[in-house]
Amino acid sequence: MLLLKRPGQRYAWLRLLFLALAALLTARYFVWRVTETLTYEGLASFIAALALFAAELYGGVIYGLGLFVNLLPLDRASPPLPADKTLWPSVDVFVPSYNEDPEILETTLIAAANMRYAPGKLKVYLLDDGGTEQKRNDPDSIKAAAAQQRHETLQALCNRIGVHYLTRAHNVNAKAGNINAALPHTRGDLIVIFDADHVPTVDFLERTVGAFIADPKLFLVQTPHFFINPDPVEHNLRIFGQIPSENEMFYAVIQRGLDFWEASFFCGSAAVLRRAALMEVGGVSGQSITEDAETALSLHARGWKSAYINRPMIAGLQPETYSGFITQRVRWAQGMLQILLLKNPLIQKGLHWWQRLAYFNSAFFWFFAFARVIFVLAPSAFLILGLHIYNANLPQFFAYALPHVLAAVIVSDFLFGRVRWAFVSELYELTQSIYTLSGLIRVLKSPRSPSFIVTPKGEQRSEDFLSELARPFYLLYSLTLLSLGFGVWRWFAEPLTRAQSRFQWKRFMSDGEHGAKGDGVDA
């Protein structure tokens, strides 16, 4: 059994027992929920009750999958390189770019060129998708001139630094196509990919390449993404540097959990890939707009292995505006749903059952948008419309729901307390839900329709401003205030419903804490 094969898991069985007990409390809750609370009290109430139950069920499934994925996070050592440098594989560094400023690219390219490695075995390439022949010959003369200027500027920059400049004829398949177009023009045994704003440390190759020599079936070494600027939530709340950043939960815990199950995946940057493996599947996959995770899924299905080294060795930039943040997260959500629909890991041939569950968890997580919106609207359905959507009383809540909720909170703190503070997941998921929800619906209607939209890099926010994307949240806030007003009115006008009102509000608050907590992808 895989659990018994992994070394170095001290007190593993105590951890497993603790998580199993928490899972039993959740299972007990859902058995009660199905058998005792889903009663028919009118069509409208029953439909609303089913919607709330579906949101809870999603939360229960993703909670269970999260327990599975994070059973025994793996701390993998970085194998050293051999003393004989003639045994070191040759390395090509790809820095894909689309519209980033030359100043950002210069910093990354200089850092990449100065990584310590065997002389003559390291080459750095800028892959410029903003200066392609297609763009330089755009019918719009202004756009064509801008592309030509970029082409010449970046060529001169590469010549000055001593790295190679590559572009292509047509902008096909976004980042995946850009990387694939460079493959025939390069020869390195390994390919390192850095986003345009991801600046590596000098020891990046020394701490990653050795794994490929140690294991000839290894196709990927992924390392964490570390960011030096606040995202819009951290900026608005003035919490940057005071609490763990939003991405730490994924990179410090979840990727290690996935690595234990042989399912850590490519996150698009700060990674090393074996060229032979990439060529076996025709290069980076392009069916979805999360080409990185899709490529890893294809290679895992072919028997290749991945490794995750939990040592931050790049410093990057994350979107500073809310619109840039939403653009990034909608792309992740749509891409992972595309993988679920087009390459369903649960039925993907070649994967072990544990890899199927791990990949399914990473994709299914993004349905949190549906659950979050339902949880936000549920109090209004009860307080304003008077719908009976959760048929239980206070003693039943304390007997079944409260143990489940407390166990979920304790487990969350046990697994992620060092990297994710209470209610932070709820905050980030709620700020994304409205827009990721509409993006997910578009994919459900047409799985192949989404197009790759580049995440803004190096945005300059000289002053605070109110994003146009904030408007739907004001509607939700207004609805919540209206619901509270109706609640006060019902308190005095319908005294017999006071106990039910107290109970329902407690229940909805507990839904907000645990209902859609799970494991996502920061790719």
PDB file of C-alpha atoms in Angstrom, residues 321-448:
ATOM      1  CA  THR A 321      -5.936  45.299  -9.557  1.00  0.00           C
ATOM      2  CA  TYR A 322      -9.170  43.450  -8.926  1.00  0.00           C
ATOM      3  CA  SER A 323      -9.823  43.133 -12.671  1.00  0.00           C
ATOM      4  CA  GLY A 324      -6.418  41.515 -13.204  1.00  0.00           C
ATOM      5  CA  PHE A 325      -6.997  39.205 -10.245  1.00  0.00           C
ATOM      6  CA  ILE A 326     -10.393  38.123 -11.607  1.00  0.00           C
ATOM      7  CA  THR A 327      -8.979  37.623 -15.116  1.00  0.00           C
ATOM      8  CA  GLN A 328      -6.412  35.213 -13.686  1.00  0.00           C
ATOM      9  CA  ARG A 329      -8.848  33.274 -11.487  1.00  0.00           C
ATOM     10  CA  VAL A 330     -11.541  32.955 -14.151  1.00  0.00           C
ATOM     11  CA  ARG A 331      -8.928  31.473 -16.484  1.00  0.00           C
ATOM     12  CA  TRP A 332      -7.872  28.950 -13.843  1.00  0.00           C
ATOM     13  CA  ALA A 333     -11.481  28.022 -13.112  1.00  0.00           C
ATOM     14  CA  GLN A 334     -12.424  27.651 -16.771  1.00  0.00           C
ATOM     15  CA  GLY A 335      -9.285  25.695 -17.611  1.00  0.00           C
ATOM     16  CA  MET A 336      -9.684  23.207 -14.782  1.00  0.00           C
ATOM     17  CA  LEU A 337     -13.341  22.686 -15.697  1.00  0.00           C
ATOM     18  CA  GLN A 338     -12.255  22.085 -19.298  1.00  0.00           C
ATOM     19  CA  ILE A 339      -9.882  19.384 -18.061  1.00  0.00           C
ATOM     20  CA  LEU A 340     -12.719  17.818 -16.073  1.00  0.00           C
ATOM     21  CA  LEU A 341     -15.021  17.789 -19.107  1.00  0.00           C
ATOM     22  CA  LEU A 342     -12.559  17.022 -21.905  1.00  0.00           C
ATOM     23  CA  LYS A 343     -10.040  14.801 -20.076  1.00  0.00           C
ATOM     24  CA  ASN A 344     -11.974  13.579 -17.066  1.00  0.00           C
ATOM     25  CA  PRO A 345      -9.294  12.255 -14.687  1.00  0.00           C
ATOM     26  CA  LEU A 346     -11.757   9.802 -13.124  1.00  0.00           C
ATOM     27  CA  ILE A 347     -11.830   7.819 -16.385  1.00  0.00           C
ATOM     28  CA  GLN A 348      -8.381   8.711 -17.713  1.00  0.00           C
ATOM     29  CA  LYS A 349      -6.554   5.538 -18.725  1.00  0.00           C
ATOM     30  CA  GLY A 350      -3.105   5.006 -17.247  1.00  0.00           C
ATOM     31  CA  LEU A 351      -3.687   6.781 -13.940  1.00  0.00           C
ATOM     32  CA  HIS A 352      -3.672   5.041 -10.573  1.00  0.00           C
ATOM     33  CA  TRP A 353      -6.893   5.404  -8.607  1.00  0.00           C
ATOM     34  CA  TRP A 354      -5.221   7.767  -6.153  1.00  0.00           C
ATOM     35  CA  GLN A 355      -4.021   9.980  -9.001  1.00  0.00           C
ATOM     36  CA  ARG A 356      -7.562  10.064 -10.388  1.00  0.00           C
ATOM     37  CA  LEU A 357      -8.917  11.317  -7.071  1.00  0.00           C
ATOM     38  CA  ALA A 358      -6.133  13.869  -6.663  1.00  0.00           C
ATOM     39  CA  TYR A 359      -6.675  15.373 -10.113  1.00  0.00           C
ATOM     40  CA  PHE A 360     -10.449  15.288  -9.697  1.00  0.00           C
ATOM     41  CA  ASN A 361     -10.073  17.223  -6.451  1.00  0.00           C
ATOM     42  CA  SER A 362      -7.973  19.904  -8.152  1.00  0.00           C
ATOM     43  CA  ALA A 363     -10.568  20.394 -10.891  1.00  0.00           C
ATOM     44  CA  PHE A 364     -13.762  19.932  -8.873  1.00  0.00           C
ATOM     45  CA  PHE A 365     -12.631  22.528  -6.330  1.00  0.00           C
ATOM     46  CA  TRP A 366     -13.493  25.342  -8.729  1.00  0.00           C
ATOM     47  CA  PHE A 367     -17.208  24.633  -8.410  1.00  0.00           C
ATOM     48  CA  PHE A 368     -16.997  26.595  -5.151  1.00  0.00           C
ATOM     49  CA  ALA A 369     -18.489  29.533  -7.049  1.00  0.00           C
ATOM     50  CA  PHE A 370     -21.878  27.791  -7.232  1.00  0.00           C
ATOM     51  CA  ALA A 371     -21.793  26.846  -3.545  1.00  0.00           C
ATOM     52  CA  ARG A 372     -20.711  30.286  -2.361  1.00  0.00           C
ATOM     53  CA  VAL A 373     -23.494  32.082  -4.226  1.00  0.00           C
ATOM     54  CA  ILE A 374     -26.083  29.667  -2.819  1.00  0.00           C
ATOM     55  CA  PHE A 375     -24.780  30.141   0.728  1.00  0.00           C
ATOM     56  CA  VAL A 376     -24.975  33.925   0.330  1.00  0.00           C
ATOM     57  CA  LEU A 377     -28.539  33.823  -1.017  1.00  0.00           C
ATOM     58  CA  ALA A 378     -29.868  31.181   1.395  1.00  0.00           C
ATOM     59  CA  PRO A 379     -30.594  33.544   4.333  1.00  0.00           C
ATOM     60  CA  SER A 380     -32.608  35.799   2.027  1.00  0.00           C
ATOM     61  CA  ALA A 381     -34.655  32.847   0.801  1.00  0.00           C
ATOM     62  CA  PHE A 382     -35.669  32.156   4.388  1.00  0.00           C
ATOM     63  CA  LEU A 383     -35.900  35.665   5.859  1.00  0.00           C
ATOM     64  CA  ILE A 384     -37.483  37.483   2.903  1.00  0.00           C
ATOM     65  CA  LEU A 385     -39.425  34.766   1.092  1.00  0.00           C
ATOM     66  CA  GLY A 386     -40.159  32.607   4.111  1.00  0.00           C
ATOM     67  CA  LEU A 387     -39.036  29.431   2.342  1.00  0.00           C
ATOM     68  CA  HIS A 388     -38.394  26.361   4.483  1.00  0.00           C
ATOM     69  CA  ILE A 389     -35.000  25.309   3.207  1.00  0.00           C
ATOM     70  CA  TYR A 390     -33.494  23.550   6.232  1.00  0.00           C
ATOM     71  CA  ASN A 391     -36.071  21.624   8.211  1.00  0.00           C
ATOM     72  CA  ALA A 392     -34.469  20.981  11.584  1.00  0.00           C
ATOM     73  CA  ASN A 393     -34.596  22.332  15.102  1.00  0.00           C
ATOM     74  CA  LEU A 394     -31.950  23.656  17.448  1.00  0.00           C
ATOM     75  CA  PRO A 395     -31.368  20.389  19.394  1.00  0.00           C
ATOM     76  CA  GLN A 396     -30.812  18.559  16.103  1.00  0.00           C
ATOM     77  CA  PHE A 397     -28.375  21.245  15.017  1.00  0.00           C
ATOM     78  CA  PHE A 398     -26.332  20.766  18.192  1.00  0.00           C
ATOM     79  CA  ALA A 399     -26.479  16.974  17.853  1.00  0.00           C
ATOM     80  CA  TYR A 400     -25.528  16.652  14.180  1.00  0.00           C
ATOM     81  CA  ALA A 401     -24.476  19.878  12.493  1.00  0.00           C
ATOM     82  CA  LEU A 402     -22.366  21.416  15.241  1.00  0.00           C
ATOM     83  CA  PRO A 403     -20.018  18.401  15.695  1.00  0.00           C
ATOM     84  CA  HIS A 404     -19.538  18.291  11.936  1.00  0.00           C
ATOM     85  CA  VAL A 405     -18.795  22.030  11.710  1.00  0.00           C
ATOM     86  CA  LEU A 406     -16.442  22.023  14.705  1.00  0.00           C
ATOM     87  CA  ALA A 407     -14.578  19.017  13.332  1.00  0.00           C
ATOM     88  CA  ALA A 408     -14.212  20.745   9.959  1.00  0.00           C
ATOM     89  CA  VAL A 409     -12.857  23.907  11.581  1.00  0.00           C
ATOM     90  CA  ILE A 410     -10.411  21.956  13.769  1.00  0.00           C
ATOM     91  CA  VAL A 411      -9.220  19.854  10.832  1.00  0.00           C
ATOM     92  CA  SER A 412      -8.776  22.953   8.693  1.00  0.00           C
ATOM     93  CA  ASP A 413      -6.638  24.539  11.376  1.00  0.00           C
ATOM     94  CA  PHE A 414      -4.704  21.283  11.841  1.00  0.00           C
ATOM     95  CA  LEU A 415      -3.944  20.915   8.139  1.00  0.00           C
ATOM     96  CA  PHE A 416      -3.601  24.537   7.075  1.00  0.00           C
ATOM     97  CA  GLY A 417      -3.436  26.707  10.200  1.00  0.00           C
ATOM     98  CA  ARG A 418       0.176  27.665   9.555  1.00  0.00           C
ATOM     99  CA  VAL A 419      -0.570  28.859   6.017  1.00  0.00           C
ATOM    100  CA  ARG A 420      -4.240  29.894   6.047  1.00  0.00           C
ATOM    101  CA  TRP A 421      -5.986  31.848   8.791  1.00  0.00           C
ATOM    102  CA  ALA A 422      -9.655  31.402   9.670  1.00  0.00           C
ATOM    103  CA  PHE A 423     -12.184  32.881   7.222  1.00  0.00           C
ATOM    104  CA  VAL A 424      -9.509  33.835   4.658  1.00  0.00           C
ATOM    105  CA  SER A 425     -10.691  31.105   2.271  1.00  0.00           C
ATOM    106  CA  GLU A 426     -14.250  32.386   2.612  1.00  0.00           C
ATOM    107  CA  LEU A 427     -13.124  35.923   1.804  1.00  0.00           C
ATOM    108  CA  TYR A 428     -11.154  34.986  -1.306  1.00  0.00           C
ATOM    109  CA  GLU A 429     -13.768  32.569  -2.618  1.00  0.00           C
ATOM    110  CA  LEU A 430     -16.579  35.079  -2.180  1.00  0.00           C
ATOM    111  CA  THR A 431     -14.661  37.817  -4.004  1.00  0.00           C
ATOM    112  CA  GLN A 432     -14.175  35.446  -6.947  1.00  0.00           C
ATOM    113  CA  SER A 433     -17.506  33.630  -6.987  1.00  0.00           C
ATOM    114  CA  ILE A 434     -19.721  35.923  -9.047  1.00  0.00           C
ATOM    115  CA  TYR A 435     -17.306  36.174 -11.956  1.00  0.00           C
ATOM    116  CA  THR A 436     -15.979  32.623 -11.874  1.00  0.00           C
ATOM    117  CA  LEU A 437     -19.599  31.425 -11.779  1.00  0.00           C
ATOM    118  CA  SER A 438     -20.415  33.069 -15.097  1.00  0.00           C
ATOM    119  CA  GLY A 439     -17.140  31.778 -16.556  1.00  0.00           C
ATOM    120  CA  LEU A 440     -17.906  28.219 -15.451  1.00  0.00           C
ATOM    121  CA  ILE A 441     -21.392  28.385 -16.950  1.00  0.00           C
ATOM    122  CA  ARG A 442     -19.893  29.398 -20.304  1.00  0.00           C
ATOM    123  CA  VAL A 443     -17.586  26.366 -20.207  1.00  0.00           C
ATOM    124  CA  LEU A 444     -20.453  24.037 -19.279  1.00  0.00           C
ATOM    125  CA  LYS A 445     -22.337  25.314 -22.331  1.00  0.00           C
ATOM    126  CA  SER A 446     -19.333  25.085 -24.655  1.00  0.00           C
ATOM    127  CA  PRO A 447     -16.249  23.331 -23.198  1.00  0.00           C
ATOM    128  CA  ARG A 448     -13.926  24.383 -26.020  1.00  0.00           C
TER     129      ARG A 448
END
